[in-house]
Amino acid sequence: MSFHDEEPQTRGFDPAIARRLLGYLRPCTKQLVLAIVLVLSASAISLVGPLITRMAVDDYIMVGNMRGLDLIMLAWLLVLGTNWFISYWRIYTMSWIGQRVVHSIRRDLFEHLMRLSFDYYDKVPVGKTITRFTSDVDRLNELLTSGIVNVVSESLMLIGIMVIMMRLDLRLALLCFAVLPVLGYLVTGFRSKITRSERDERTKVSEMNAYLQENISGVRVVQAFCREDENLRRFDKVSRAVYDAAMRVIYLFSFFWPCVDLTSVIGTVAVLWYGGLQVANGSLSFGTLIAFIAYVGQFFGPIRNLSQVYRVLQRAMAGGERIFRLLDTEVSIKERPDAVELPRIKGDVVFDNVYFAYEGDNYVIRGFDLDVKAGETIALVGHTGAGKTSIINLLSRMYDVNEGRILIDGHDVRDVTLSSLRKQVAIVLQEPFLFAGSIKENLRYGKPDASDSEIESVCKRLGIDDFIRRFPLGYDTEVEERGSKLSSGQRQLVSFARALLADPAILILDEATASIDTYTERLIQAALRELLKGRTSFVIAHRLSTIREADRIVVVENGTIVEQGTHDQLIKARGQYYHLYTMQYARELNVGAS
């Protein structure tokens, strides 16, 4: 079962969700009151038209008083002009309120996402999160800008029309109301079927979007294995499922709305027939009949619109539930109430009997003990899945230890503020992430106030100033999304410079040279030797040649330290590091020979 199937697509009115939405509406109270006044005014003015028509027919046309029609025309123009003015401000005000609320919700979502711990992103697909910002927020906006207004205005219109119709002629009114049970039966009977069909359609659309996203992300693999035709056949199948689900919805609406229209026509014809008889025998004026028929036309409009509002409400409630569920997702990595600012550190790090598991008691780090002196370079070595990345994630407190503690300059990382900790720890990952913007903006990401001379100095020391200046715009070159205008090695070097420009006391290189070719790697080794001086550094790499010059090499297996020492010491010991090194050395020799 996909995660889409577990998401509510529609649901009835939920008071809890409504209360939280009202919280977002509270800052717009004045505008909301204005909108309600405008809605009341618009509803009242809309009811005046047929009464003016009745007056024109009975008091002027039927008695031959053509001069009085001028006053009727002026009255109609006044009504139309006032209605236009009120409608304009009603639509503008409600749209303004909707956009303010949407802006506030999106801001809260983004702020919450930026603070959510890694365990959320480990479990939730990116597309699912983005949907909260787009489709779900749009559904709430639809409810706020049109749904609420329609509920109020159409309900008031319906009540007003029914009152006026009963005052004009009770018998005609009751005749018109006789079709209401039929309309109620139609709405009740079709509502559940339409709801199920729309839910199925949205589920199929979600599955299609997931398949589309997967194939776009993996298009290089698709083309490399010549899977275009096969994937197209699969997409046709998924897209056909969307088509079939959509056609079921269309079929239901194609049957439902004509039934509603037919019922309203029957009501109108019945009123016209019985009203015509009343006019013929003199018990009803012709103007009253015309006005009544106009009200009959208005009477079925609100009923139709209110049934549409119910669908808007269902979608908005489901979207609101998903949004607030995300906002209610607990941040697992929290600062303690008495957390203190971590002062500028030297870089002493102690892992004291650390245990850690991503879920339950399935520990990936077990009894990990390591004492690192300030300025020392530690190389973490081990097979994939040994726990190396988990160790450095604990150091920057992306996750919390289950047992034990991690100390930096004697401070437990759980006792200091997250910002003061992470500002002094820089991380360079295997897959460098560059944001859309210029090279200079990306370099300044960890130090926004860095001067141009500081940026250029760091880049020159890393040997990347030359390749940056080869671009027509130099440091102002736009790198586009994920740095797509740069090569893999160039992106990695920019991420090196970004981390080192921040001048961290602790530097983490997580497979940071894995994406760099041997020539590029040699270019940065000299710069790294100098730049790592005075910093506590943790280096994770599969290329053992990258870590030979580390002050200490720590071999990790199943979350524990199996041996540690310098390169020469571990080679002489002929333990696990020796076997890892010899295998890697042989592999690099073979690559070089080829």
Coordinates of C-alpha atoms in Angstrom, one line a residue:
M1 CA 0.0 0.0 0.0
S2 CA 1.4 3.4 -0.9
F3 CA 1.5 6.3 1.5
H4 CA -1.2 8.0 -0.5
D5 CA -3.7 5.4 0.4
E6 CA -3.3 6.2 4.0
E7 CA -4.0 9.9 3.6
P8 CA -7.6 11.1 4.1
Q9 CA -8.8 12.6 0.9
T10 CA -12.2 13.9 2.1
R11 CA -13.9 14.1 5.4
G12 CA -16.9 15.9 7.0
F13 CA -16.8 19.0 9.1
D14 CA -14.3 18.8 11.9
P15 CA -14.7 21.3 14.8
A16 CA -11.1 20.9 15.9
I17 CA -9.8 21.8 12.4
A18 CA -12.3 24.7 12.2
R19 CA -11.1 26.1 15.5
R20 CA -7.5 26.1 14.3
L21 CA -8.4 27.8 11.1
L22 CA -10.3 30.5 13.2
G23 CA -7.0 31.1 15.0
Y24 CA -5.4 32.1 11.6
L25 CA -8.5 34.3 10.9
R26 CA -8.2 36.2 14.2
P27 CA -5.7 38.7 13.0
C28 CA -8.1 39.5 10.1
T29 CA -11.1 40.1 12.4
K30 CA -11.8 43.7 11.0
Q31 CA -11.6 42.5 7.4
L32 CA -13.8 39.5 8.3
V33 CA -16.5 41.7 9.9
L34 CA -16.3 44.0 6.8
A35 CA -16.8 40.9 4.5
I36 CA -19.8 39.7 6.5
V37 CA -21.4 43.2 6.3
L38 CA -20.7 43.1 2.5
V39 CA -22.2 39.6 2.2
L40 CA -25.4 40.7 4.1
S41 CA -25.7 43.8 1.9
A42 CA -25.2 41.8 -1.3
S43 CA -27.8 39.2 -0.3
A44 CA -30.3 41.9 0.6
I45 CA -29.8 43.8 -2.6
S46 CA -30.1 40.6 -4.7
L47 CA -33.6 40.1 -3.2
V48 CA -34.9 43.6 -4.3
G49 CA -34.8 43.1 -8.0
P50 CA -37.9 40.9 -8.5
L51 CA -39.9 43.3 -6.2
I52 CA -39.0 46.2 -8.4
T53 CA -40.1 44.2 -11.4
R54 CA -43.4 43.4 -9.7
M55 CA -43.9 47.2 -9.0
A56 CA -43.1 48.0 -12.7
V57 CA -45.7 45.5 -14.0
D58 CA -48.5 46.0 -11.6
D59 CA -48.2 49.8 -10.8
Y60 CA -47.1 51.1 -14.1
I61 CA -47.2 48.8 -17.2
M62 CA -50.7 47.3 -16.4
V63 CA -52.2 50.7 -15.8
G64 CA -50.4 52.4 -18.7
N65 CA -48.3 54.8 -16.6
M66 CA -45.2 54.8 -18.8
R67 CA -43.7 57.9 -17.1
G68 CA -43.3 55.9 -13.9
L69 CA -41.0 53.4 -15.7
D70 CA -38.3 56.0 -15.7
L71 CA -38.2 55.8 -11.9
I72 CA -38.1 52.0 -12.2
M73 CA -35.2 52.2 -14.6
L74 CA -33.3 54.4 -12.2
A75 CA -34.0 52.1 -9.3
W76 CA -32.7 49.1 -11.3
L77 CA -29.5 51.0 -12.3
L78 CA -29.0 51.9 -8.6
V79 CA -29.5 48.3 -7.6
L80 CA -27.1 47.0 -10.2
G81 CA -24.4 49.7 -9.5
T82 CA -24.6 49.1 -5.7
N83 CA -24.5 45.3 -6.3
W84 CA -21.4 45.6 -8.5
F85 CA -19.7 47.9 -5.9
I86 CA -20.5 45.5 -3.0
S87 CA -19.5 42.4 -5.0
Y88 CA -16.2 43.9 -5.9
W89 CA -15.2 44.7 -2.4
R90 CA -16.6 41.4 -1.1
I91 CA -14.5 39.4 -3.5
Y92 CA -11.4 41.5 -2.9
T93 CA -11.8 41.4 0.9
M94 CA -12.3 37.6 1.1
S95 CA -9.5 37.0 -1.3
W96 CA -7.2 39.2 0.8
I97 CA -8.2 37.3 3.9
G98 CA -7.6 34.0 2.2
Q99 CA -4.1 35.0 0.9
R100 CA -3.1 36.3 4.4
V101 CA -4.2 33.0 6.0
V102 CA -2.5 31.0 3.3
H103 CA 0.7 33.0 3.7
S104 CA 0.6 32.5 7.5
I105 CA 0.0 28.7 7.2
R106 CA 2.8 28.3 4.6
R107 CA 5.2 30.3 6.8
D108 CA 4.4 28.2 9.8
L109 CA 4.8 25.0 7.7
F110 CA 8.2 26.1 6.4
E111 CA 9.4 27.3 9.8
H112 CA 8.3 23.9 11.3
L113 CA 10.0 22.0 8.5
M114 CA 13.3 23.8 9.0
R115 CA 13.2 22.7 12.7
L116 CA 12.0 19.1 12.2
S117 CA 14.6 16.5 13.1
F118 CA 16.1 14.1 10.6
D119 CA 13.9 11.3 11.7
Y120 CA 11.0 13.0 10.0
Y121 CA 12.8 13.3 6.7
D122 CA 14.0 9.7 7.0
K123 CA 10.4 8.5 6.9
V124 CA 8.4 11.0 4.8
P125 CA 8.8 11.3 1.0
V126 CA 9.6 14.8 -0.2
G127 CA 6.6 14.9 -2.6
K128 CA 4.3 14.2 0.3
T129 CA 5.6 17.2 2.2
I130 CA 5.5 19.5 -0.8
T131 CA 1.8 18.6 -1.3
R132 CA 1.1 20.1 2.1
F133 CA 2.4 23.4 0.8
T134 CA 0.5 23.3 -2.6
S135 CA -2.6 21.2 -3.0
D136 CA -3.7 21.1 0.7
V137 CA -3.1 24.9 1.3
D138 CA -4.9 25.6 -2.0
R139 CA -7.9 23.7 -0.7
L140 CA -8.0 25.8 2.5
N141 CA -7.7 28.9 0.4
E142 CA -10.7 27.8 -1.7
L143 CA -12.7 27.3 1.4
L144 CA -11.7 30.7 2.8
T145 CA -12.1 32.8 -0.3
S146 CA -15.3 31.2 -1.7
G147 CA -16.6 28.4 0.5
I148 CA -17.3 30.4 3.6
V149 CA -18.7 33.3 1.6
N150 CA -21.0 31.0 -0.4
V151 CA -22.2 29.3 2.7
V152 CA -23.2 32.6 4.4
S153 CA -24.5 34.3 1.3
E154 CA -26.4 31.4 -0.2
S155 CA -27.9 30.4 3.1
L156 CA -29.1 34.0 3.7
M157 CA -30.4 34.2 0.1
L158 CA -32.3 30.9 0.5
I159 CA -33.9 32.0 3.7
G160 CA -34.7 35.5 2.3
I161 CA -36.2 34.0 -0.9
M162 CA -38.3 31.5 1.1
V163 CA -39.7 34.3 3.4
I164 CA -40.5 36.6 0.4
M165 CA -42.1 33.8 -1.6
M166 CA -44.4 32.8 1.4
R167 CA -45.4 36.5 1.8
L168 CA -46.1 36.9 -1.9
D169 CA -48.3 33.7 -2.1
L170 CA -48.2 30.9 0.4
R171 CA -49.8 28.3 -1.9
L172 CA -47.3 28.9 -4.7
A173 CA -44.4 28.8 -2.1
L174 CA -45.6 25.4 -0.8
L175 CA -45.9 24.1 -4.3
C176 CA -42.3 25.1 -5.0
F177 CA -41.1 23.7 -1.7
A178 CA -42.6 20.3 -2.6
V179 CA -39.6 19.4 -4.7
L180 CA -37.2 19.8 -1.8
P181 CA -37.5 16.2 -0.6
V182 CA -36.6 15.0 -4.1
L183 CA -33.6 17.3 -4.1
G184 CA -32.6 16.0 -0.7
Y185 CA -32.9 12.4 -1.9
L186 CA -30.7 13.2 -4.9
V187 CA -28.0 15.0 -2.9
T188 CA -28.0 12.3 -0.2
G189 CA -28.0 9.4 -2.6
F190 CA -25.2 10.8 -4.9
R191 CA -23.0 12.3 -2.2
S192 CA -21.4 9.1 -0.9
K193 CA -20.9 7.7 -4.4
I194 CA -19.3 11.0 -5.6
T195 CA -17.1 11.2 -2.5
R196 CA -15.8 7.6 -3.0
S197 CA -15.2 8.2 -6.7
E198 CA -13.3 11.5 -6.1
R199 CA -11.2 9.8 -3.4
D200 CA -10.3 7.0 -5.8
E201 CA -9.5 9.6 -8.5
R202 CA -7.1 11.5 -6.2
T203 CA -5.4 8.3 -5.1
K204 CA -4.8 7.4 -8.8
V205 CA -3.5 10.9 -9.5
S206 CA -1.1 10.6 -6.5
E207 CA 0.2 7.2 -7.8
M208 CA 0.7 8.7 -11.3
N209 CA 2.6 11.7 -9.8
A210 CA 4.8 9.4 -7.8
Y211 CA 5.6 7.3 -10.9
L212 CA 6.3 10.5 -12.9
Q213 CA 8.6 11.9 -10.2
E214 CA 10.5 8.7 -10.0
N215 CA 11.1 8.4 -13.7
I216 CA 12.1 12.1 -14.1
S217 CA 14.6 11.8 -11.2
G218 CA 16.0 8.6 -12.7
V219 CA 15.8 9.6 -16.4
R220 CA 19.6 9.0 -16.9
V221 CA 19.1 5.4 -15.7
V222 CA 16.0 5.0 -17.9
Q223 CA 17.9 6.1 -21.0
A224 CA 21.0 4.2 -20.1
F225 CA 19.0 0.9 -20.0
C226 CA 16.8 1.8 -23.0
R227 CA 13.7 1.6 -20.8
E228 CA 11.8 4.5 -22.6
D229 CA 9.3 2.3 -24.3
E230 CA 8.7 -0.1 -21.4
N231 CA 8.3 2.8 -19.0
L232 CA 5.9 4.5 -21.4
R233 CA 3.7 1.3 -21.4
R234 CA 3.7 1.4 -17.6
F235 CA 2.8 5.0 -17.6
D236 CA 0.0 4.4 -20.0
K237 CA -1.4 1.9 -17.5
V238 CA -1.1 4.3 -14.6
S239 CA -2.5 7.2 -16.6
R240 CA -5.4 5.0 -17.9
A241 CA -6.3 4.3 -14.2
V242 CA -6.5 8.0 -13.7
Y243 CA -8.6 8.4 -16.8
D244 CA -11.0 5.6 -15.7
A245 CA -11.4 7.1 -12.2
A246 CA -12.0 10.5 -13.6
M247 CA -14.6 9.2 -16.0
R248 CA -16.5 7.6 -13.2
V249 CA -16.7 11.0 -11.5
I250 CA -17.8 12.6 -14.7
Y251 CA -20.5 9.9 -15.2
L252 CA -21.9 10.6 -11.8
F253 CA -22.0 14.3 -12.2
S254 CA -23.3 14.0 -15.7
F255 CA -26.3 12.2 -14.2
F256 CA -26.6 14.2 -11.0
W257 CA -26.7 17.7 -12.3
P258 CA -29.3 17.1 -15.0
C259 CA -31.5 15.5 -12.3
V260 CA -31.1 18.6 -10.2
D261 CA -31.9 20.8 -13.1
L262 CA -34.9 18.7 -14.1
T263 CA -36.3 18.9 -10.6
S264 CA -35.9 22.7 -10.6
V265 CA -37.6 22.9 -14.0
I266 CA -40.5 20.8 -12.7
G267 CA -40.8 23.2 -9.8
T268 CA -40.8 26.2 -12.0
V269 CA -43.3 24.7 -14.5
A270 CA -45.6 23.8 -11.6
V271 CA -45.5 27.4 -10.3
L272 CA -46.1 28.8 -13.7
W273 CA -49.1 26.5 -14.3
Y274 CA -50.7 27.1 -11.0
G275 CA -49.8 30.8 -10.9
G276 CA -51.2 31.2 -14.4
L277 CA -54.5 29.8 -13.2
Q278 CA -54.5 32.2 -10.3
V279 CA -53.8 35.2 -12.6
A280 CA -56.6 34.0 -14.9
N281 CA -59.2 34.0 -12.2
G282 CA -58.0 37.3 -10.7
S283 CA -56.7 36.0 -7.4
L284 CA -53.0 36.8 -8.3
S285 CA -51.6 39.8 -10.0
F286 CA -49.5 39.4 -13.1
G287 CA -46.6 41.3 -11.6
T288 CA -46.6 39.0 -8.5
L289 CA -46.4 36.0 -10.8
I290 CA -43.5 37.4 -12.7
A291 CA -41.7 38.3 -9.5
F292 CA -42.5 34.8 -8.0
I293 CA -41.0 33.0 -11.0
A294 CA -37.9 35.2 -10.7
Y295 CA -37.6 34.1 -7.1
V296 CA -38.1 30.5 -8.1
G297 CA -35.1 30.8 -10.4
Q298 CA -33.1 32.3 -7.6
F299 CA -34.4 29.6 -5.1
F300 CA -32.7 26.7 -6.8
G301 CA -29.4 28.5 -7.4
P302 CA -28.4 28.6 -3.7
I303 CA -29.4 24.9 -3.3
R304 CA -27.1 24.0 -6.2
N305 CA -24.3 26.2 -4.9
L306 CA -24.5 24.8 -1.3
S307 CA -24.1 21.3 -2.6
Q308 CA -20.9 22.4 -4.3
V309 CA -19.7 24.1 -1.1
Y310 CA -20.1 20.8 0.7
R311 CA -17.4 19.3 -1.7
V312 CA -15.2 22.3 -1.0
L313 CA -15.6 21.8 2.7
Q314 CA -14.8 18.1 2.5
R315 CA -11.6 18.7 0.6
A316 CA -10.6 21.6 2.9
M317 CA -11.2 19.6 6.0
A318 CA -9.0 16.7 4.6
G319 CA -6.3 19.2 3.6
G320 CA -6.5 20.9 6.9
E321 CA -6.1 17.6 8.8
R322 CA -2.9 16.8 6.8
I323 CA -1.5 20.3 7.3
F324 CA -2.1 20.4 11.0
R325 CA -0.9 16.8 11.4
L326 CA 2.4 18.0 9.9
L327 CA 2.5 21.1 12.1
D328 CA 1.8 18.8 15.1
T329 CA 4.7 16.5 14.2
E330 CA 7.0 16.7 17.2
V331 CA 10.5 18.0 16.9
S332 CA 12.5 15.2 18.5
I333 CA 15.7 17.2 18.8
K334 CA 14.8 19.9 21.3
E335 CA 16.7 22.4 23.3
R336 CA 16.4 22.1 27.0
P337 CA 14.8 25.0 28.8
D338 CA 18.1 25.8 30.6
A339 CA 20.2 25.3 27.5
V340 CA 23.2 27.7 27.4
E341 CA 25.2 29.2 24.5
L342 CA 28.2 27.2 23.6
P343 CA 31.2 29.5 23.8
R344 CA 33.9 29.5 21.1
I345 CA 35.4 26.0 21.5
K346 CA 38.9 24.6 21.1
G347 CA 37.5 21.3 19.7
D348 CA 38.0 18.6 22.4
V349 CA 35.4 15.9 21.7
V350 CA 34.5 12.9 23.9
F351 CA 32.2 10.1 23.0
D352 CA 31.3 8.5 26.3
N353 CA 29.8 5.0 26.1
V354 CA 27.4 6.1 23.3
Y355 CA 24.5 3.9 22.2
F356 CA 22.2 4.9 19.4
A357 CA 19.3 3.3 17.4
Y358 CA 17.2 4.9 14.7
E359 CA 14.2 2.8 15.8
G360 CA 13.5 0.7 18.9
D361 CA 16.5 -1.2 20.3
N362 CA 18.1 -2.0 16.9
Y363 CA 21.3 -0.2 17.9
V364 CA 23.7 1.0 15.1
I365 CA 26.1 2.4 17.6
R366 CA 27.0 0.3 20.7
G367 CA 29.3 1.4 23.6
F368 CA 31.2 3.8 21.4
D369 CA 34.1 5.5 23.4
L370 CA 36.4 8.0 21.7
D371 CA 38.5 10.8 23.1
V372 CA 39.6 13.4 20.6
K373 CA 42.0 16.3 21.3
A374 CA 41.5 19.8 19.9
G375 CA 43.1 20.1 16.4
E376 CA 43.3 16.3 15.9
T377 CA 42.3 14.8 12.6
I378 CA 40.3 11.6 13.1
A379 CA 39.7 9.2 10.2
L380 CA 36.7 7.0 10.6
V381 CA 37.1 3.8 8.5
G382 CA 34.8 0.8 8.0
H383 CA 32.5 -1.0 5.6
T384 CA 29.3 0.6 4.4
G385 CA 26.8 0.5 7.2
A386 CA 29.4 0.3 9.9
G387 CA 27.9 3.4 11.7
K388 CA 30.4 6.1 10.6
T389 CA 27.9 8.6 9.4
S390 CA 25.7 8.0 12.4
I391 CA 28.6 8.9 14.7
I392 CA 29.1 12.3 13.1
N393 CA 25.4 13.0 12.9
L394 CA 25.3 12.5 16.7
L395 CA 28.2 14.9 17.1
S396 CA 26.3 17.8 15.4
R397 CA 23.1 16.6 17.2
M398 CA 21.1 15.8 14.2
Y399 CA 20.0 12.8 16.3
D400 CA 20.2 12.3 20.1
V401 CA 22.0 9.4 21.7
N402 CA 19.9 6.7 23.4
E403 CA 22.5 6.2 26.1
G404 CA 25.8 7.8 27.1
R405 CA 26.9 11.3 26.2
I406 CA 28.9 13.4 23.8
L407 CA 31.0 16.2 25.2
I408 CA 32.6 19.1 23.4
D409 CA 35.1 21.1 25.5
G410 CA 33.4 19.4 28.5
H411 CA 29.9 20.6 27.4
D412 CA 27.3 17.9 26.9
V413 CA 25.8 18.7 23.4
R414 CA 22.3 18.3 24.9
D415 CA 23.0 21.1 27.3
V416 CA 23.8 23.8 24.8
T417 CA 21.7 25.6 22.2
L418 CA 21.5 24.0 18.8
S419 CA 22.5 27.1 16.9
S420 CA 25.6 27.7 19.0
L421 CA 26.6 24.1 18.5
R422 CA 26.0 23.8 14.8
K423 CA 27.6 27.2 14.0
Q424 CA 30.9 25.7 15.2
V425 CA 30.6 22.4 13.3
A426 CA 30.8 22.4 9.5
I427 CA 29.9 19.3 7.4
V428 CA 30.8 18.5 3.8
L429 CA 28.8 15.6 2.3
Q430 CA 29.5 13.2 -0.5
E431 CA 26.7 14.6 -2.6
P432 CA 27.2 18.4 -2.2
F433 CA 24.0 20.5 -2.3
L434 CA 24.2 23.9 -3.8
F435 CA 21.2 26.2 -3.8
A436 CA 19.9 28.1 -6.8
G437 CA 21.8 31.4 -6.9
S438 CA 25.3 32.6 -7.5
I439 CA 28.5 30.9 -6.5
K440 CA 29.2 33.8 -4.2
E441 CA 25.8 33.4 -2.5
N442 CA 26.4 29.7 -2.0
L443 CA 29.9 30.3 -0.5
R444 CA 28.4 32.8 1.9
Y445 CA 25.7 30.4 3.1
G446 CA 27.5 29.6 6.4
K447 CA 28.9 33.1 6.9
P448 CA 26.5 35.7 5.4
D449 CA 28.7 38.6 6.3
A450 CA 31.8 37.3 4.6
S451 CA 33.6 39.9 2.5
D452 CA 34.6 39.4 -1.1
S453 CA 38.2 39.3 -0.1
E454 CA 37.6 36.6 2.5
I455 CA 35.7 34.5 -0.1
E456 CA 38.5 34.9 -2.7
S457 CA 41.2 34.1 -0.2
V458 CA 39.6 30.8 0.8
C459 CA 39.0 29.9 -2.8
K460 CA 42.6 30.7 -3.8
R461 CA 43.9 28.5 -0.9
L462 CA 41.7 25.7 -2.2
G463 CA 42.7 26.2 -5.8
I464 CA 39.2 26.9 -7.1
D465 CA 39.6 30.6 -7.8
D466 CA 40.9 30.0 -11.3
F467 CA 37.9 27.8 -12.5
I468 CA 35.4 30.2 -10.9
R469 CA 36.9 33.2 -12.8
R470 CA 36.8 31.3 -16.1
F471 CA 33.0 31.8 -16.0
P472 CA 31.9 35.0 -17.7
L473 CA 30.4 36.3 -14.5
G474 CA 33.0 34.8 -12.2
Y475 CA 31.7 34.6 -8.6
D476 CA 28.4 36.0 -9.7
T477 CA 27.7 33.0 -12.0
E478 CA 24.3 31.4 -11.3
V479 CA 24.8 27.7 -10.5
E480 CA 21.0 26.9 -10.9
E481 CA 19.2 24.2 -9.0
R482 CA 21.6 21.8 -7.2
G483 CA 24.5 23.5 -8.9
S484 CA 23.7 21.8 -12.2
K485 CA 26.0 24.2 -14.1
L486 CA 29.0 22.9 -12.3
S487 CA 30.7 19.5 -12.6
S488 CA 30.6 17.1 -9.7
G489 CA 34.1 17.9 -8.7
Q490 CA 33.5 21.7 -8.9
R491 CA 30.4 21.4 -6.8
Q492 CA 32.4 19.4 -4.2
L493 CA 35.2 22.0 -4.1
V494 CA 32.6 24.9 -3.7
S495 CA 31.1 23.0 -0.8
F496 CA 34.6 22.7 0.7
A497 CA 35.1 26.4 0.4
R498 CA 31.7 27.1 1.9
A499 CA 32.4 25.0 4.9
L500 CA 35.9 26.4 5.5
L501 CA 34.8 30.0 5.0
A502 CA 32.5 29.5 8.0
D503 CA 35.7 28.9 10.0
P504 CA 34.3 26.1 12.2
A505 CA 36.2 24.7 15.2
I506 CA 35.1 21.2 14.1
L507 CA 35.1 20.0 10.5
I508 CA 33.4 16.9 9.2
L509 CA 34.2 15.4 5.8
D510 CA 31.6 12.7 5.2
E511 CA 32.8 10.8 2.1
A512 CA 33.7 14.3 0.9
T513 CA 36.3 13.2 -1.7
A514 CA 34.3 10.2 -3.0
S515 CA 33.0 12.2 -6.0
I516 CA 36.3 13.8 -6.9
D517 CA 38.7 12.3 -9.4
T518 CA 42.2 11.4 -8.4
Y519 CA 43.7 14.5 -10.1
T520 CA 41.2 16.9 -8.4
E521 CA 41.8 15.1 -5.1
R522 CA 45.5 15.8 -5.3
L523 CA 44.8 19.5 -5.9
I524 CA 43.0 19.9 -2.7
Q525 CA 45.2 17.7 -0.4
A526 CA 47.8 20.4 0.1
A527 CA 45.1 23.0 0.9
L528 CA 43.4 20.6 3.3
R529 CA 46.6 20.0 5.2
E530 CA 46.9 23.7 5.9
L531 CA 43.2 24.4 6.4
L532 CA 42.7 21.6 8.8
K533 CA 45.4 22.9 11.2
G534 CA 43.9 24.1 14.4
R535 CA 40.6 22.3 13.7
T536 CA 39.2 19.1 15.1
S537 CA 38.4 17.1 12.0
F538 CA 36.5 13.9 11.4
V539 CA 37.1 12.4 7.9
I540 CA 35.0 9.6 6.5
A541 CA 36.1 8.1 3.2
H542 CA 36.2 4.8 1.3
R543 CA 39.4 5.9 -0.4
L544 CA 41.9 5.0 2.2
S545 CA 44.5 7.1 0.4
T546 CA 42.5 10.1 1.5
I547 CA 43.0 9.4 5.2
R548 CA 46.5 8.0 5.4
E549 CA 47.8 11.3 6.9
A550 CA 45.2 11.5 9.7
D551 CA 46.5 11.9 13.2
R552 CA 44.5 8.8 14.2
I553 CA 42.5 6.2 12.2
V554 CA 39.5 4.7 14.0
V555 CA 38.1 1.5 12.4
V556 CA 34.4 1.0 13.1
E557 CA 32.4 -2.2 12.7
N558 CA 28.8 -2.7 13.8
G559 CA 28.9 0.6 15.7
T560 CA 31.9 -0.2 17.8
I561 CA 35.6 0.6 17.6
V562 CA 37.6 -2.5 16.6
E563 CA 41.0 -0.8 16.4
Q564 CA 42.6 2.6 16.2
G565 CA 46.0 4.2 15.7
T566 CA 48.1 5.8 13.0
H567 CA 48.3 4.4 9.5
D568 CA 51.7 2.9 10.1
Q569 CA 50.7 1.4 13.4
L570 CA 47.6 -0.2 12.0
I571 CA 49.4 -1.6 9.0
K572 CA 51.9 -3.2 11.3
A573 CA 49.1 -4.7 13.4
R574 CA 47.7 -6.4 10.3
G575 CA 44.2 -6.2 11.6
Q576 CA 41.0 -5.1 9.9
Y577 CA 42.4 -1.8 8.7
Y578 CA 45.3 -3.6 7.0
H579 CA 42.9 -5.8 5.0
L580 CA 40.7 -2.8 4.1
Y581 CA 43.8 -0.8 3.0
T582 CA 45.4 -3.6 1.0
M583 CA 42.1 -4.3 -0.9
Q584 CA 41.6 -0.6 -1.6
Y585 CA 45.2 -0.1 -2.6
A586 CA 45.0 -3.0 -5.0
R587 CA 41.8 -1.6 -6.5
E588 CA 43.3 1.9 -7.0
L589 CA 46.4 0.3 -8.7
N590 CA 44.1 -1.6 -11.1
V591 CA 42.1 1.6 -11.8
G592 CA 45.4 3.5 -12.4
A593 CA 46.7 0.7 -14.7
S594 CA 43.5 0.7 -16.8

